Short mmCIF file of C-alpha atoms in Angstrom, two decimals:
data_model
loop_
_atom_site.label_atom_id
_atom_site.label_comp_id
_atom_site.label_asym_id
_atom_site.label_seq_id
_atom_site.Cartn_x
_atom_site.Cartn_y
_atom_site.Cartn_z
CA MET O 1 0.00 0.00 0.00
CA SER O 2 1.33 3.45 -0.85
CA GLU O 3 0.21 7.04 -0.64
CA THR O 4 -1.73 8.35 -3.59
CA ALA O 5 -0.90 11.54 -5.42
CA GLY O 6 -3.67 13.28 -3.56
CA GLY O 7 -2.33 12.15 -0.21
CA THR O 8 -5.78 11.39 1.20
CA GLY O 9 -6.06 7.64 0.81
CA THR O 10 -4.21 4.48 -0.07
CA ALA O 11 -4.25 2.40 -3.20
CA ALA O 12 -2.50 -0.68 -4.46
CA ARG O 13 -0.16 0.05 -7.30
CA ALA O 14 1.00 -2.25 -10.05
CA PRO O 15 3.07 -1.70 -13.15
CA ALA O 16 1.13 -0.98 -16.28
CA GLU O 17 0.62 -3.94 -18.59
CA GLY O 18 0.22 -3.43 -22.26
CA GLY O 19 -0.62 0.28 -22.20
CA GLY O 20 -4.28 1.14 -22.41
CA GLY O 21 -3.85 4.92 -22.63
CA LEU O 22 -6.96 6.96 -22.01
CA ILE O 23 -9.32 4.96 -24.20
CA GLN O 24 -9.57 2.13 -21.67
CA PRO O 25 -10.52 4.18 -18.57
CA LEU O 26 -12.73 6.57 -20.55
CA SER O 27 -14.73 3.73 -22.09
CA ALA O 28 -14.95 1.92 -18.74
CA GLY O 29 -16.30 5.09 -17.13
CA ALA O 30 -18.82 5.63 -19.93
CA LEU O 31 -20.01 2.04 -19.60
CA ALA O 32 -20.33 2.39 -15.81
CA ALA O 33 -22.52 5.48 -16.21
CA LEU O 34 -24.71 3.87 -18.88
CA VAL O 35 -25.17 0.74 -16.78
CA GLY O 36 -25.95 2.75 -13.66
CA PHE O 37 -28.44 4.98 -15.47
CA ALA O 38 -30.09 2.24 -17.49
CA SER O 39 -30.58 -0.18 -14.64
CA THR O 40 -32.68 1.94 -12.30
CA PHE O 41 -33.66 5.35 -13.72
CA ALA O 42 -37.24 4.16 -14.27
CA LEU O 43 -37.41 3.03 -10.63
CA LEU O 44 -36.07 6.41 -9.52
CA LEU O 45 -38.71 8.31 -11.50
CA GLN O 46 -41.44 6.05 -10.13
CA GLY O 47 -40.15 6.63 -6.61
CA PHE O 48 -40.43 10.40 -6.96
CA VAL O 49 -43.95 10.12 -8.36
CA SER O 50 -44.95 7.74 -5.57
CA VAL O 51 -44.10 10.30 -2.88
CA GLY O 52 -46.11 13.01 -4.64
CA ALA O 53 -43.89 14.55 -7.33
CA THR O 54 -45.40 15.92 -10.52
CA PRO O 55 -43.83 14.74 -13.81
CA ALA O 56 -41.88 18.01 -14.00
CA GLN O 57 -40.63 17.62 -10.42
CA ALA O 58 -39.67 13.99 -11.06
CA ALA O 59 -37.69 14.98 -14.17
CA SER O 60 -36.04 17.76 -12.15
CA GLY O 61 -35.10 15.23 -9.46
CA LEU O 62 -33.51 12.94 -12.04
CA LEU O 63 -31.59 15.90 -13.48
CA ALA O 64 -30.43 16.99 -10.01
CA VAL O 65 -29.07 13.62 -8.88
CA CYS O 66 -27.29 13.10 -12.24
CA LEU O 67 -25.60 16.48 -12.00
CA VAL O 68 -24.52 16.33 -8.36
CA LYS O 69 -23.21 12.79 -8.53
CA GLY O 70 -21.35 13.59 -11.74
CA VAL O 71 -19.69 16.68 -10.26
CA LEU O 72 -18.92 14.83 -7.01
CA ALA O 73 -17.38 11.83 -8.80
CA ILE O 74 -15.13 14.10 -10.84
CA GLY O 75 -14.12 16.17 -7.81
CA LEU O 76 -13.44 13.28 -5.41
CA SER O 77 -11.62 11.17 -8.00
CA TRP O 78 -9.43 14.06 -9.13
CA ARG O 79 -8.69 15.18 -5.57
CA THR O 80 -7.80 11.74 -4.18
CA ARG O 81 -6.58 10.07 -7.40
CA LEU O 82 -8.78 7.11 -6.44
CA PRO O 83 -11.63 5.63 -8.56
CA ILE O 84 -14.46 6.91 -6.36
CA SER O 85 -17.72 6.22 -8.22
CA ILE O 86 -20.94 7.90 -7.13
CA ALA O 87 -24.49 6.63 -7.72
CA TRP O 88 -27.99 7.48 -6.63
CA SER O 89 -29.53 5.38 -3.88
CA THR O 90 -31.30 2.53 -5.66
CA PRO O 91 -32.65 0.94 -2.44
CA GLY O 92 -33.71 4.44 -1.50
CA ALA O 93 -35.74 4.70 -4.71
CA ALA O 94 -37.38 1.35 -3.95
CA LEU O 95 -38.17 2.65 -0.46
CA LEU O 96 -39.91 5.68 -1.98
CA VAL O 97 -42.10 3.43 -4.10
CA ALA O 98 -43.02 1.31 -1.08
CA THR O 99 -43.61 4.28 1.24
CA GLY O 100 -45.96 6.38 -0.87
CA ALA O 101 -47.00 9.99 -0.33
CA PHE O 102 -47.32 11.74 3.02
CA ALA O 103 -49.89 14.36 3.96
CA GLY O 104 -48.47 17.57 2.52
CA GLY O 105 -47.26 15.97 -0.71
CA PHE O 106 -43.84 16.16 -2.31
CA PRO O 107 -42.50 19.08 -0.19
CA VAL O 108 -42.76 16.81 2.87
CA ALA O 109 -40.74 14.14 1.07
CA VAL O 110 -38.13 16.77 0.13
CA GLY O 111 -37.89 17.70 3.83
CA ALA O 112 -37.20 14.04 4.57
CA PHE O 113 -34.53 13.99 1.84
CA LEU O 114 -32.83 16.96 3.51
CA ALA O 115 -32.97 15.29 6.93
CA ALA O 116 -31.49 12.04 5.54
CA SER O 117 -28.70 14.09 3.92
CA ALA O 118 -27.90 15.62 7.32
CA LEU O 119 -27.64 12.14 8.84
CA VAL O 120 -25.14 11.11 6.14
CA ILE O 121 -23.05 14.18 6.95
CA LEU O 122 -23.10 13.24 10.63
CA ALA O 123 -21.90 9.73 9.72
CA GLY O 124 -18.90 11.33 8.05
CA VAL O 125 -18.16 13.54 11.02
CA ILE O 126 -18.45 10.77 13.65
CA ARG O 127 -15.03 9.13 13.33
CA PRO O 128 -15.74 5.76 15.07
CA PHE O 129 -18.23 4.89 12.33
CA GLY O 130 -15.67 5.52 9.60
CA ARG O 131 -13.03 3.49 11.44
CA ALA O 132 -15.43 0.55 11.82
CA VAL O 133 -16.15 0.52 8.09
CA GLU O 134 -12.46 0.73 7.19
CA ARG O 135 -11.69 -2.38 9.30
CA ILE O 136 -13.73 -4.78 7.15
CA PRO O 137 -11.38 -7.79 6.54
CA MET O 138 -10.11 -8.04 2.98
CA PRO O 139 -11.36 -11.64 2.35
CA LEU O 140 -14.89 -10.58 3.32
CA ALA O 141 -14.71 -7.44 1.20
CA ALA O 142 -13.59 -9.51 -1.79
CA ALA O 143 -16.25 -12.17 -1.16
CA MET O 144 -19.00 -9.55 -1.00
CA LEU O 145 -17.73 -8.01 -4.24
CA ALA O 146 -17.79 -11.42 -5.93
CA GLY O 147 -21.35 -12.02 -4.71
CA ILE O 148 -22.45 -8.62 -6.01
CA LEU O 149 -20.90 -9.27 -9.42
CA LEU O 150 -21.98 -12.88 -9.96
CA ASP O 151 -25.46 -12.21 -11.34
CA LEU O 152 -24.23 -9.58 -13.79
CA CYS O 153 -21.35 -11.81 -14.92
CA LEU O 154 -23.94 -14.42 -15.91
CA ALA O 155 -25.69 -11.90 -18.19
CA PRO O 156 -23.58 -12.62 -21.33
CA ALA O 157 -24.63 -16.28 -21.25
CA ARG O 158 -28.27 -15.35 -20.64
CA ALA O 159 -28.19 -12.79 -23.44
CA THR O 160 -26.68 -15.29 -25.86
CA LEU O 161 -29.52 -17.72 -25.07
CA ALA O 162 -32.31 -15.11 -25.17
CA GLU O 163 -31.10 -12.96 -28.10
CA PRO O 164 -28.38 -14.89 -29.95
CA ALA O 165 -28.44 -12.73 -33.08
CA LEU O 166 -27.90 -9.58 -31.02
CA ALA O 167 -25.64 -10.86 -28.24
CA LEU O 168 -23.27 -13.15 -30.15
CA PRO O 169 -21.59 -10.31 -32.14
CA ILE O 170 -20.86 -8.51 -28.87
CA VAL O 171 -19.36 -11.62 -27.23
CA ILE O 172 -17.35 -12.60 -30.33
CA VAL O 173 -15.84 -9.12 -30.77
CA TRP O 174 -14.97 -9.00 -27.07
CA ALA O 175 -13.31 -12.45 -27.18
CA LEU O 176 -11.28 -11.65 -30.30
CA ALA O 177 -10.18 -8.29 -28.91
CA LEU O 178 -9.25 -9.96 -25.61
CA ARG O 179 -6.91 -12.21 -27.59
CA PHE O 180 -5.35 -9.62 -29.91
CA ALA O 181 -5.88 -6.20 -28.26
CA ARG O 182 -6.76 -6.74 -24.60
CA PRO O 183 -6.91 -3.07 -23.49
CA TYR O 184 -9.57 -2.39 -26.13
CA ALA O 185 -11.76 -5.47 -25.59
CA VAL O 186 -14.40 -3.66 -23.51
CA PRO O 187 -14.40 -0.43 -25.59
CA LEU O 188 -14.96 -2.43 -28.76
CA ALA O 189 -17.72 -4.46 -27.11
CA VAL O 190 -19.41 -1.21 -26.06
CA LEU O 191 -19.23 0.16 -29.60
CA VAL O 192 -20.70 -3.03 -31.02
CA THR O 193 -23.48 -2.92 -28.41
CA ILE O 194 -24.39 0.65 -29.38
CA GLY O 195 -24.45 -0.34 -33.05
CA VAL O 196 -26.60 -3.40 -32.35
CA VAL O 197 -29.05 -1.36 -30.28
CA LEU O 198 -29.37 1.34 -32.94
CA ALA O 199 -29.85 -1.26 -35.66
CA ALA O 200 -32.33 -3.41 -33.77
CA THR O 201 -34.38 -0.81 -31.90
CA PRO O 202 -34.55 2.54 -33.74
CA LEU O 203 -35.91 5.40 -31.66
CA PRO O 204 -39.18 7.02 -32.70
CA ASP O 205 -38.83 10.67 -33.74
CA ALA O 206 -41.01 11.83 -30.85
CA SER O 207 -38.49 10.56 -28.30
CA TRP O 208 -36.16 13.45 -29.05
CA GLY O 209 -38.74 16.07 -28.15
CA ALA O 210 -37.54 16.89 -24.62
CA LEU O 211 -33.77 16.92 -24.41
CA ALA O 212 -33.30 19.12 -21.37
CA PRO O 213 -35.59 18.87 -18.33
CA ARG O 214 -35.87 22.09 -16.35
CA PRO O 215 -34.80 22.31 -12.71
CA VAL O 216 -37.75 22.88 -10.39
CA LEU O 217 -37.16 24.28 -6.90
CA VAL O 218 -39.20 22.56 -4.18
CA ALA O 219 -39.47 24.27 -0.79
CA PRO O 220 -39.06 21.57 1.89
CA THR O 221 -41.69 21.00 4.56
CA PHE O 222 -40.79 19.03 7.68
CA SER O 223 -43.10 16.47 9.23
CA LEU O 224 -42.44 14.13 12.14
CA ASP O 225 -44.15 11.29 10.29
CA ALA O 226 -41.89 11.75 7.26
CA LEU O 227 -38.77 12.12 9.40
CA VAL O 228 -39.46 8.82 11.15
CA GLY O 229 -41.13 7.01 8.27
CA LEU O 230 -38.88 8.12 5.40
CA ALA O 231 -35.75 10.07 6.41
CA LEU O 232 -34.39 7.52 8.92
CA PRO O 233 -35.13 4.40 6.78
CA LEU O 234 -33.69 6.18 3.71
CA PHE O 235 -30.46 6.89 5.60
CA LEU O 236 -30.19 3.33 6.95
CA VAL O 237 -30.81 1.49 3.68
CA THR O 238 -28.46 3.82 1.80
CA MET O 239 -25.63 3.31 4.27
CA ALA O 240 -26.13 -0.46 4.58
CA SER O 241 -26.93 -1.29 0.95
CA GLN O 242 -24.81 1.25 -0.93
CA ASN O 243 -22.04 2.93 1.07
CA VAL O 244 -20.76 -0.14 2.93
CA PRO O 245 -20.70 -2.35 -0.21
CA GLY O 246 -19.16 0.54 -2.17
CA LEU O 247 -16.28 0.80 0.30
CA ALA O 248 -15.88 -2.97 0.21
CA VAL O 249 -15.62 -2.94 -3.59
CA LEU O 250 -12.88 -0.33 -3.40
CA ALA O 251 -11.08 -2.29 -0.67
CA ALA O 252 -11.28 -5.49 -2.71
CA ASN O 253 -9.44 -3.69 -5.52
CA GLY O 254 -6.76 -2.37 -3.18
CA TYR O 255 -8.11 1.10 -2.38
CA ARG O 256 -8.72 2.52 1.10
CA PRO O 257 -10.22 5.98 0.61
CA PRO O 258 -10.85 8.43 3.46
CA VAL O 259 -14.35 7.57 4.65
CA GLY O 260 -15.29 10.77 6.48
CA PRO O 261 -14.82 13.22 3.58
CA ILE O 262 -16.71 10.89 1.22
CA PHE O 263 -19.74 10.70 3.50
CA VAL O 264 -19.68 14.45 4.11
CA GLY O 265 -19.37 15.08 0.36
CA THR O 266 -22.23 12.77 -0.57
CA GLY O 267 -24.37 14.25 2.22
CA VAL O 268 -23.80 17.82 1.04
CA ALA O 269 -24.42 16.83 -2.59
CA SER O 270 -27.63 15.06 -1.57
CA ALA O 271 -28.80 18.17 0.26
CA VAL O 272 -28.22 20.29 -2.85
CA ALA O 273 -30.09 17.78 -5.02
CA SER O 274 -33.00 17.55 -2.59
CA VAL O 275 -34.13 21.15 -3.07
CA PHE O 276 -34.58 20.33 -6.77
CA GLY O 277 -36.49 17.11 -6.02
CA GLY O 278 -33.59 14.63 -5.82
CA HIS O 279 -32.91 12.15 -3.04
CA LEU O 280 -29.64 10.64 -1.73
CA VAL O 281 -26.46 10.02 -3.69
CA ASN O 282 -23.83 7.60 -2.36
CA LEU O 283 -20.91 5.37 -3.25
CA ALA O 284 -21.55 3.05 -6.18
CA ALA O 285 -21.07 -0.72 -5.83
CA ILE O 286 -21.42 -2.66 -9.12
CA THR O 287 -20.49 0.29 -11.31
CA ALA O 288 -17.63 1.02 -8.91
CA ALA O 289 -16.17 -2.36 -9.88
CA LEU O 290 -16.19 -1.27 -13.53
CA CYS O 291 -14.08 1.78 -12.67
CA ALA O 292 -11.85 0.27 -9.97
CA GLY O 293 -11.09 -3.10 -11.57
CA PRO O 294 -8.30 -4.14 -13.95
CA GLU O 295 -10.37 -3.59 -17.08
CA ALA O 296 -10.45 0.16 -16.31
CA HIS O 297 -6.65 0.29 -16.62
CA PRO O 298 -3.73 -2.09 -15.93
CA ASP O 299 -2.20 0.53 -13.62
CA PRO O 300 -4.32 0.98 -10.46
CA SER O 301 -3.04 4.54 -10.00
CA ARG O 302 -4.69 5.61 -13.28
CA ARG O 303 -8.14 4.11 -12.76
CA TRP O 304 -9.43 7.31 -11.18
CA VAL O 305 -9.84 8.60 -14.73
CA ALA O 306 -12.60 6.01 -15.27
CA ALA O 307 -14.60 7.24 -12.27
CA ALA O 308 -14.17 10.85 -13.40
CA ALA O 309 -15.29 9.89 -16.91
CA ALA O 310 -18.37 8.21 -15.46
CA GLY O 311 -19.15 11.46 -13.66
CA ALA O 312 -18.87 13.42 -16.91
CA VAL O 313 -21.22 11.00 -18.69
CA TYR O 314 -23.72 11.27 -15.82
CA ILE O 315 -23.73 15.05 -16.28
CA ALA O 316 -24.38 14.60 -20.00
CA LEU O 317 -27.16 12.09 -19.30
CA GLY O 318 -28.74 14.49 -16.83
CA LEU O 319 -28.65 17.42 -19.26
CA SER O 320 -30.29 15.30 -21.95
CA ALA O 321 -32.38 13.13 -19.64
CA GLY O 322 -35.31 12.90 -22.06
CA ALA O 323 -33.27 11.55 -24.97
CA ALA O 324 -31.06 9.41 -22.72
CA ALA O 325 -34.06 7.81 -21.05
CA ALA O 326 -35.66 7.16 -24.45
CA PHE O 327 -32.50 5.50 -25.81
CA ILE O 328 -31.99 3.36 -22.72
CA SER O 329 -35.68 2.43 -22.62
CA ALA O 330 -35.51 1.28 -26.23
CA SER O 331 -32.39 -0.81 -25.59
CA PRO O 332 -32.92 -4.48 -24.75
CA PRO O 333 -31.87 -4.55 -21.05
CA ILE O 334 -30.18 -7.90 -21.47
CA LEU O 335 -27.66 -6.38 -23.94
CA ILE O 336 -26.67 -3.58 -21.58
CA GLN O 337 -26.25 -6.14 -18.82
CA ALA O 338 -24.29 -8.47 -21.11
CA VAL O 339 -21.60 -5.96 -22.04
CA ALA O 340 -21.33 -4.94 -18.39
CA GLY O 341 -20.92 -8.60 -17.43
CA LEU O 342 -18.10 -9.04 -19.93
CA ALA O 343 -16.33 -5.99 -18.52
CA LEU O 344 -16.66 -7.33 -14.97
CA LEU O 345 -15.36 -10.87 -15.52
CA THR O 346 -11.79 -9.90 -14.64
CA SER O 347 -12.96 -8.14 -11.47
CA PHE O 348 -15.02 -11.19 -10.53
CA ALA O 349 -12.03 -13.52 -11.00
CA GLY O 350 -9.80 -11.29 -8.90
CA ALA O 351 -12.41 -11.03 -6.14
CA ILE O 352 -12.88 -14.80 -5.96
CA GLN O 353 -9.12 -15.32 -5.82
CA ALA O 354 -8.68 -12.75 -3.04
CA ALA O 355 -11.64 -14.14 -1.07
CA LEU O 356 -10.34 -17.72 -1.06
CA ALA O 357 -6.59 -17.08 -0.79
CA ASP O 358 -6.44 -17.33 3.02
CA GLU O 359 -7.41 -20.88 4.03
CA LYS O 360 -8.30 -19.82 7.57
CA ALA O 361 -10.76 -17.22 6.29
CA ARG O 362 -12.10 -19.33 3.42
CA MET O 363 -15.30 -20.57 5.06
CA ALA O 364 -16.27 -17.11 6.31
CA ALA O 365 -15.63 -15.71 2.84
CA LEU O 366 -17.75 -18.44 1.24
CA VAL O 367 -20.64 -17.70 3.61
CA CYS O 368 -20.36 -14.02 2.73
CA PHE O 369 -20.24 -14.82 -0.99
CA VAL O 370 -23.24 -17.17 -1.15
CA THR O 371 -25.38 -14.93 1.08
CA THR O 372 -24.60 -11.89 -1.06
CA ALA O 373 -25.15 -13.79 -4.32
CA SER O 374 -28.49 -15.15 -3.08
CA GLY O 375 -30.12 -11.75 -3.34
CA VAL O 376 -31.95 -12.04 -0.02
CA ALA O 377 -33.30 -8.82 1.47
CA PHE O 378 -34.83 -8.08 4.86
CA PHE O 379 -36.32 -4.83 6.18
CA GLY O 380 -35.55 -3.10 2.89
CA ILE O 381 -31.80 -3.80 3.21
CA GLY O 382 -30.17 -5.70 0.37
CA ALA O 383 -28.11 -8.89 0.29
CA PRO O 384 -24.60 -7.30 0.39
CA PHE O 385 -25.16 -6.08 3.95
CA TRP O 386 -26.49 -9.46 5.11
CA GLY O 387 -23.66 -11.24 3.33
CA LEU O 388 -21.14 -9.10 5.17
CA LEU O 389 -22.99 -9.70 8.46
CA ALA O 390 -23.13 -13.49 7.93
CA GLY O 391 -19.50 -13.71 6.82
CA GLY O 392 -18.38 -11.46 9.66
CA SER O 393 -20.18 -13.66 12.17
CA MET O 394 -18.39 -16.73 10.80
CA TRP O 395 -15.11 -14.80 10.86
CA LEU O 396 -15.51 -13.99 14.56
CA LEU O 397 -16.76 -17.49 15.38
CA ARG O 398 -13.79 -19.24 13.78
CA ARG O 399 -11.26 -16.85 15.33
#
């Protein structure tokens, strides 16, 4: 472990293998942003509507979270020289759908968003919490990462079975490039995917009608019911299901970023987004693996460019949310997942190797892996948290 250029965290360093230049991290970052946007933007919009947002307010919320997480990813990655990827809270969006509207409508929900943002900031200021997160054992962090990635790494095989005419060209180009031009295997697969999508699912002309949603200010209203029923659960599921796995993904790839400043930064960014209808932003998990893994760049010290590139693409997606949503909606989801799965295979292999390397920790790591991969969820908290809890319990029991 060595000090980064920014001097605010640690990262594993390795000699560059076979170049890669800027094309590799830039394409990895673009893919991470497309995967992150495509996978859950519809859920996010539905979540805003469920808690009382108008269509204009929901579009403003989508714009706000895209912009703040893009700016934050660029700023944190450049400052620390670590691949710190930022995402919106997907479990938080699911919570919004399940919770529904409060008396007082969307302004009450915005008040809860602000309160949850303040709790995230407090988590960054309270040092014992950050120290506890940083002490997650490496085999468990790697096992949780492998469990998170497993389902997506199966997507290329599923896509080939479901849509062979569309998926096979992507897989074949990736395999050939992996053999003859490894640094460009994922970029070429992304280009082929875009071409296949455009050829197979042309966009209707009407989809380009609204390229730039307008920001809409929403004055927050505070309600005890919303603070207890939405703000606190939103904070808990975001920390347990997004921030903790996100830190584990970084740790599994050799990075130990400063926890406090990240939580404070995401809390402040979330507060800014909330007044325009957005909810919490946080560390990314799956898309973080795209930016922090070997396919982003052979040299770990240069992978921060991928996270910054993802931030730039998120800003572009936010500014053209109408067209971006139309393109992603028209794309067969299995193809987007397939190219992401191909990009993550190297990260998955490395995570499995790191999880099982220590024989004494192997059983605890396996428990963490299978629990995470199972997809179980309790109390609105996703499988990565329970996998870490189960694996940690085995870790303590065996030691």
